[in-house]
Tab-separated table of C-alpha atoms and ligand atoms in Angstrom:
chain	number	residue	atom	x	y	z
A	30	UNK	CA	0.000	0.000	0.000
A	31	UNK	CA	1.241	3.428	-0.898
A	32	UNK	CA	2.118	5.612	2.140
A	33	UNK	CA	-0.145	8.649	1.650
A	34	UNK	CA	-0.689	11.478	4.098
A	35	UNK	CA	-3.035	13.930	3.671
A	36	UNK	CA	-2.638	17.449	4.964
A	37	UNK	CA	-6.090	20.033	5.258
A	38	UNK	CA	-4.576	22.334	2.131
A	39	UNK	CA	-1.101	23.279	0.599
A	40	UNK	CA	-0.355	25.361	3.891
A	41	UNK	CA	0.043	22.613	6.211
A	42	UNK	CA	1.135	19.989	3.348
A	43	UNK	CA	4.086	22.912	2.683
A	44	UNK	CA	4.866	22.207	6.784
A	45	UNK	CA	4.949	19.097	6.641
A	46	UNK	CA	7.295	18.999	3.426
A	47	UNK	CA	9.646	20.892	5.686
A	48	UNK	CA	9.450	18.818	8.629
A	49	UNK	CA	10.510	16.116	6.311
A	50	UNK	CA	13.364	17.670	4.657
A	51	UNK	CA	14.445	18.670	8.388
A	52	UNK	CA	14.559	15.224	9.241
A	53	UNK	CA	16.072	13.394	6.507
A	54	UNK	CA	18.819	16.026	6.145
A	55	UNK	CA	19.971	15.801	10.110
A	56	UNK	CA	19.863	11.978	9.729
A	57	UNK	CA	21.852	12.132	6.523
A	58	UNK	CA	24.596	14.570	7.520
A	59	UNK	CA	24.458	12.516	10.813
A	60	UNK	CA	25.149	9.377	9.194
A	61	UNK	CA	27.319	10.476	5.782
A	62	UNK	CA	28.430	13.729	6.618
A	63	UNK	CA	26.132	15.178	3.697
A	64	UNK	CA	22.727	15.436	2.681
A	65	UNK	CA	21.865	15.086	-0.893
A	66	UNK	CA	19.097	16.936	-1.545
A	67	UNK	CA	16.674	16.827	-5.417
A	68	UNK	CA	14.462	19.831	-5.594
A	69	UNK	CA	11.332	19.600	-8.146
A	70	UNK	CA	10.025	22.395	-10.221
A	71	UNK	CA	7.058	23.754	-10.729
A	72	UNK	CA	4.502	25.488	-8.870
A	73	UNK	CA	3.727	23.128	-5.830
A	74	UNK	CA	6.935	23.303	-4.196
A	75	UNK	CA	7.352	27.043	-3.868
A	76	UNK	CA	5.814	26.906	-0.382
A	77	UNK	CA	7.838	24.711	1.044
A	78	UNK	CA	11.362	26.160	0.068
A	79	UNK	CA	10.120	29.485	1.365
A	80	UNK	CA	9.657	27.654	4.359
A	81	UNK	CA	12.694	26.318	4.871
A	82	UNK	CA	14.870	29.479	3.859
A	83	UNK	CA	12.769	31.123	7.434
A	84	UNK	CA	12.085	30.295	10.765
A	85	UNK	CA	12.136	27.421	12.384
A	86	UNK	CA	13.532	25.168	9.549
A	87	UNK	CA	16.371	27.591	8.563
A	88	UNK	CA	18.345	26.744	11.914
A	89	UNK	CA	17.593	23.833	11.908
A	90	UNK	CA	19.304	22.744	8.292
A	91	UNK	CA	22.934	22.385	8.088
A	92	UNK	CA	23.620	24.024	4.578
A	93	UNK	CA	27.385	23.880	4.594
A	94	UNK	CA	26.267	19.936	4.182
A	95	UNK	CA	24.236	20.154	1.606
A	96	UNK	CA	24.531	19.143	-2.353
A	97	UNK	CA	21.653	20.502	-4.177
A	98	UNK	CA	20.248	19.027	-7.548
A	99	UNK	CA	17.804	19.444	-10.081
A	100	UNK	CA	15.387	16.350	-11.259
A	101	UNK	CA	14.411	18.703	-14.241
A	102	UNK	CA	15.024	21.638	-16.128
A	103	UNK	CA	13.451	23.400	-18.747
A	104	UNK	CA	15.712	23.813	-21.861
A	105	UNK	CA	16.014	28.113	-20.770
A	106	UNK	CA	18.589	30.376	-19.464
A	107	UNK	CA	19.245	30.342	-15.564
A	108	UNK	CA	17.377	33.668	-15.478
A	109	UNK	CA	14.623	32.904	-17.307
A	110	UNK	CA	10.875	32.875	-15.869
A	111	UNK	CA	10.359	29.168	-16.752
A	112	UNK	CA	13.947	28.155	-15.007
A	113	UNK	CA	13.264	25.487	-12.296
A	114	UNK	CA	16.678	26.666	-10.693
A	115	UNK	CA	15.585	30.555	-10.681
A	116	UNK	CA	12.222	29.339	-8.908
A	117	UNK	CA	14.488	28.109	-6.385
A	118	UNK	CA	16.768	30.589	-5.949
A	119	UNK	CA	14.200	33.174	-5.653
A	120	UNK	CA	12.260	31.213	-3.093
A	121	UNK	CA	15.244	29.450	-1.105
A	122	UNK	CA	18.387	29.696	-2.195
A	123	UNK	CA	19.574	33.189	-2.360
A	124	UNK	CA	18.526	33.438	1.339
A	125	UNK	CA	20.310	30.416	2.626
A	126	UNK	CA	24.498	29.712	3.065
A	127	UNK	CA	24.640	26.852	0.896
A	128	UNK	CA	28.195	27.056	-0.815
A	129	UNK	CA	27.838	28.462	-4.590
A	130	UNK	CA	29.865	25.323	-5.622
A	131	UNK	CA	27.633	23.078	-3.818
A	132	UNK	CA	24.518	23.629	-5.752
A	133	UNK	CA	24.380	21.592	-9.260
A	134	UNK	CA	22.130	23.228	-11.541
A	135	UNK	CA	20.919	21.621	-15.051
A	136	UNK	CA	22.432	23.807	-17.896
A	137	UNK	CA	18.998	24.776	-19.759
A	138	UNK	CA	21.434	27.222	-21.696
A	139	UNK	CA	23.401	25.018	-23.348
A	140	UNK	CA	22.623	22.277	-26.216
A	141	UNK	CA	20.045	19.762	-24.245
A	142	UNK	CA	22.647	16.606	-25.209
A	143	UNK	CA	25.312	18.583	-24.101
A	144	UNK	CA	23.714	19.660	-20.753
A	145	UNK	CA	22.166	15.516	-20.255
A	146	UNK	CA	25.896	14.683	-20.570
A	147	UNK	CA	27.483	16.735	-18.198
A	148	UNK	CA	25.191	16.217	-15.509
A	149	UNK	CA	25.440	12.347	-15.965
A	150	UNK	CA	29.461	12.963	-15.750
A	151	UNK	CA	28.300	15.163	-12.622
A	152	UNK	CA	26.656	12.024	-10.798
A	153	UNK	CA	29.016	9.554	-11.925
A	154	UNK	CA	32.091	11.371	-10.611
A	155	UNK	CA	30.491	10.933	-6.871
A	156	UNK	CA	28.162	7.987	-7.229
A	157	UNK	CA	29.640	4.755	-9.550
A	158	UNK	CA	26.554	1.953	-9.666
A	159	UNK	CA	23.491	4.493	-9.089
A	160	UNK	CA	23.083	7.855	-7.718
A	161	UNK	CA	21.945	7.641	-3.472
A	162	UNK	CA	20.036	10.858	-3.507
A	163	UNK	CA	19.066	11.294	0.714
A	164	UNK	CA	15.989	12.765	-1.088
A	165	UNK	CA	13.940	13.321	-4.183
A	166	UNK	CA	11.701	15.849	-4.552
A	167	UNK	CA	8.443	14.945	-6.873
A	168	UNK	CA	5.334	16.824	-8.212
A	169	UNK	CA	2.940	15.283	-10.261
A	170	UNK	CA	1.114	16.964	-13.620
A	171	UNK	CA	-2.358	16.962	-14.653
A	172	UNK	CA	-1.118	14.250	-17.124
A	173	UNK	CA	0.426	12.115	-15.076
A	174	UNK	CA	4.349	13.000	-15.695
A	175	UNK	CA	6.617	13.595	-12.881
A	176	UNK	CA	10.040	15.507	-13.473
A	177	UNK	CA	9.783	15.615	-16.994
A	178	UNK	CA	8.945	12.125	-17.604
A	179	UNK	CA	6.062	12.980	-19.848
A	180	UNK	CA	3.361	10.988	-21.315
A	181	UNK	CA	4.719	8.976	-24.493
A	182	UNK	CA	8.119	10.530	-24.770
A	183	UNK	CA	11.508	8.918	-25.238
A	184	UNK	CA	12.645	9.541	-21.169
A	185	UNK	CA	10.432	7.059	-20.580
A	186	UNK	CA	12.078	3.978	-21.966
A	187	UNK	CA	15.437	4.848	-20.770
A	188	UNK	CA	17.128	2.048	-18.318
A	189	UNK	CA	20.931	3.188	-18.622
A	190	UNK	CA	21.882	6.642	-18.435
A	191	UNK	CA	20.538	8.752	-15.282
A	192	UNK	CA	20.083	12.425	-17.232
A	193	UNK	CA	18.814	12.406	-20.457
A	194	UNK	CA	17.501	15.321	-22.617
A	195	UNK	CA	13.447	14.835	-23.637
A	196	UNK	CA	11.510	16.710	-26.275
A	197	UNK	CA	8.072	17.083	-25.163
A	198	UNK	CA	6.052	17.679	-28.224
A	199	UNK	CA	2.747	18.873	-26.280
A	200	UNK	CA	5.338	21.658	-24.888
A	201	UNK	CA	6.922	21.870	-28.443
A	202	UNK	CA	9.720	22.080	-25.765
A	203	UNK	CA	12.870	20.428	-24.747
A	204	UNK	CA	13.474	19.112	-21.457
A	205	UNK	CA	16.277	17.684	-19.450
A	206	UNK	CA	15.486	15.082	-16.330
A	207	UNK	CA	16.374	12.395	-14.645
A	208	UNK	CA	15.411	9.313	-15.874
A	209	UNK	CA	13.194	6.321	-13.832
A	210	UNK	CA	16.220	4.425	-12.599
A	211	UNK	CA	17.769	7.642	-11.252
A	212	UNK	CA	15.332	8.568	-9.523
A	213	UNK	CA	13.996	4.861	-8.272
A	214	UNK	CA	17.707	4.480	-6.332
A	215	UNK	CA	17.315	7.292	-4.294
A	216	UNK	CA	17.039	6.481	-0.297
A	217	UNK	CA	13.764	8.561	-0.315
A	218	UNK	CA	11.370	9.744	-2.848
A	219	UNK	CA	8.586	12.324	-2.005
A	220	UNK	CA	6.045	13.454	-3.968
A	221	UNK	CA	4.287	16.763	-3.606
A	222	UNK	CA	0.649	17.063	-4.420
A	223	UNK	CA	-1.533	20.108	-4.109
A	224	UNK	CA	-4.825	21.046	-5.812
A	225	UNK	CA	-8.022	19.865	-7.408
A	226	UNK	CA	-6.598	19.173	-10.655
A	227	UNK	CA	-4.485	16.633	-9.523
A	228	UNK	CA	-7.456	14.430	-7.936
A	229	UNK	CA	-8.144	12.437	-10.964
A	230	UNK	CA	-4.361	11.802	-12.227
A	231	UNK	CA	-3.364	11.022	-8.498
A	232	UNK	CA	-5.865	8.472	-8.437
A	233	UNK	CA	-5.598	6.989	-11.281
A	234	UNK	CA	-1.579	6.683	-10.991
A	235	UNK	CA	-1.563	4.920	-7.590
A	236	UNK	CA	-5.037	2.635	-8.149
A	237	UNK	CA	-5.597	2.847	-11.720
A	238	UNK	CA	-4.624	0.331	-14.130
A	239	UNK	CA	-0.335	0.139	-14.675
A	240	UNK	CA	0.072	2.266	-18.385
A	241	UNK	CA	3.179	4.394	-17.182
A	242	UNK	CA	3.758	5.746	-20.792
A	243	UNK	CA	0.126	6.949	-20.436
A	244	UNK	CA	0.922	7.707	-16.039
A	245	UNK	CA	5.073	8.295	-16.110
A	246	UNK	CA	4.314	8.801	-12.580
A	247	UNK	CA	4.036	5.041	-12.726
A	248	UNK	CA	7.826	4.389	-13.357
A	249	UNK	CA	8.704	5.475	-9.707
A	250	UNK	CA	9.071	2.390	-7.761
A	251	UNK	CA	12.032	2.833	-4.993
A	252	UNK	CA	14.212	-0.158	-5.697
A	253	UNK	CA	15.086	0.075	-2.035
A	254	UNK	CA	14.417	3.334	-0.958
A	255	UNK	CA	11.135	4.901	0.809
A	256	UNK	CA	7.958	6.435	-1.414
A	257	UNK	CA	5.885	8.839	0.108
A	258	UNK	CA	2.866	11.198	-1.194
A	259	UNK	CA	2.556	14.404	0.438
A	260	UNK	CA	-0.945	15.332	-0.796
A	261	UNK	CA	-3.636	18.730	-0.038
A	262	UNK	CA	-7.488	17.305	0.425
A	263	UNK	CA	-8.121	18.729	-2.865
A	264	UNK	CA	-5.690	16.499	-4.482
A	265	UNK	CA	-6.691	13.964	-2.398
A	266	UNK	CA	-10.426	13.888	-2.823
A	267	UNK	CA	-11.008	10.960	-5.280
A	268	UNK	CA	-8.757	8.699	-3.252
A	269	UNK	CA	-10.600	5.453	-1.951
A	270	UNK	CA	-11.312	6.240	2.272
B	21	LIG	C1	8.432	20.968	-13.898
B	21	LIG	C2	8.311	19.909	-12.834
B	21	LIG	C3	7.073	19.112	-13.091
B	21	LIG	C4	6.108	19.508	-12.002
B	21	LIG	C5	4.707	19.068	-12.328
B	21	LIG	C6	3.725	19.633	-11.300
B	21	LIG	O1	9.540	21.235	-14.368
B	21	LIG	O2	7.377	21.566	-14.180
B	21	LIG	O3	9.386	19.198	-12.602
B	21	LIG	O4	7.247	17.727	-13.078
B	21	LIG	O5	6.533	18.935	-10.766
B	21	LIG	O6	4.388	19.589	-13.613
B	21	LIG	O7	3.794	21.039	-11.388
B	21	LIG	P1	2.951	21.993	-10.399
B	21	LIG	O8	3.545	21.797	-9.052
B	21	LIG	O9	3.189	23.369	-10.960
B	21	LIG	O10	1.531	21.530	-10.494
C-alpha cells in the first residue's frame, strides 16, 4: 500500500514537506556527513522552500552539508521565468548559506545533449553503480508525468543513463530530467501534491490500471528506498477512504 498522508490544504502539506526535509537532512549529515538533496520544479513546491529558507527550519538545516540538484530543467537560461533553478533561488536559495559550488544546476542554456551529458558525468564522478540521492523531490502533472517524464516521450524507456535530454512535443519544448532508474535508487522519494486538478491523475496513478507511458508517474518504484505522497485534500479527494 502506498504511504499517503493527507494534509487540510497546501499550507500545512508545505509544513509538513519541511518537517521532512528537516529530518532526513539531520539523519543524513548525521550518518554520511552530507545530505543530498533533489528539488522539483514547478509550482507546488514554492511553499515549502520558502519555508525552509525562514524560521524554524532555517536553523535547523545544516547548509554547509548540503549538495543541491535538479530532477528537471526546462531547456532556458538560468534567469529565465520558466527556469526550475531561478524558482528556487528566488524562493530558497539566495537566502540560505549553501556554498555556490555546492549547488548543481541543469544547464537549460546550453545544447540539451550537451547539458544531459554533463550532468550524468556530474553524478558519476560521486556515485559509480546508481546515484543515493538522501531525497527526491516529486510533483505530479495533470497528465500524469513527474520531473519531466512525460506521457509517451523517449525519457520514458530509458534504463541506462541517469540524465537524459526529452523533447516534449505537447510543450513543443525540450526538457532535461532524470530518468526512472535515477530517480527509483534514491534512499527517499517524495512526492508533492496540491490542488483539485491533480485528484483524478493522483488516483488513477496509484489505483488505476499500470500504463506508465500513459501515467510516467508510474515508473517510480524505490528499488530500495522509501515512497511517500505528500498530498492537499483537494488532491486527495477521489482517493478510496
Ligand atoms: C516541472 C516539474 C514538473 C512539475 C509538475 C507539477 O519542471 O514543471 O518538474 O514535473 O513537478 O508539472 O507542477 P505543479 O507543481 O506546478 O503543479
Amino acid at each position: 500500500m502506498p504511504d499517503i498522508r493527507i494534509f487540510p490544504d497546501k499550507d500545512a502539506l508545505a509544513a509538513a514537506a519541511a518537517e521532512l526535509v528537516v529530518a532526513q537532512a539531520q539523519a543524513a549529515v548525521a550518518a554520511r556527513g552530507a545530505f543530498h538533496f533533489v528539488l522539483s520544479g514547478g509550482s507546488t513546491p514554492r511553499a515549502l522552500y520558502a519555508r525552509l529558507a525562514g524560521a524554524p527550519y532555517r536553523e535547523q538545516l545544516d547548509w554547509a552539508q548540503m549538495q543541491v540538484y535538479w530532477g528537471d530543467e526546462r531547456c532556458v537560461d538560468p534567469d529565465d521565468a520558466e527556469s526550475n533553478y531561478r524558482m528556487a533561488r528566488e524562493t530558497l536559495l539566495a537566502q540560505v548559506p549553501v556554498p555556490p559550488a555546492q549547488l548543481h544546476r541543469m544547464a537549460g542554456e546550453i545544447q540539451p545533449r550537451e547539458a544531459a551529458a554533463q550532468y550524468e558525468h556530474l553524478l558519476r564522478q560521486r556515485w559509480q553503480r546508481a546515484p543515493q540521492f538522501d531525497l527526491l523531490l516529486l510533483g505530479l502533472g495533470d497528465d500524469g508525468h513527474t520531473a519531466s517524464l512525460f506521457p509517451h516521450t523517449a525519457a520514458l524507456d530509458e534504463t541506462a543513463r541517469w540524465v537524459v535530454p526529452n523533447y516534449v512535443p505537447k510543450l513543443e519544448s525540450w526538457r532535461l530530467t532524470l530518468t526512472a532508474p535515477a530517480i527509483n535508487a534514491a534512499r527517499t522519494v517524495v512526492f508533492l501534491v496540491s490542488g483539485g486538478s491533480k485528484a483524478v491523475p493522483l488516483v488513477d496513478v496509484l489505483y488505476g490500471e499500470r500504463q506508465p507511458h500513459t501515467l510516467p508517474a508510474q515508473l517510480i518504484t524505490p528499488a530500495s528506498g522509501a515512497l511517500l505522497w505528500l498530498v492537499d485534500a483537494d488532491a486527495a479527494a477521489r482517493l478510496p477512504r
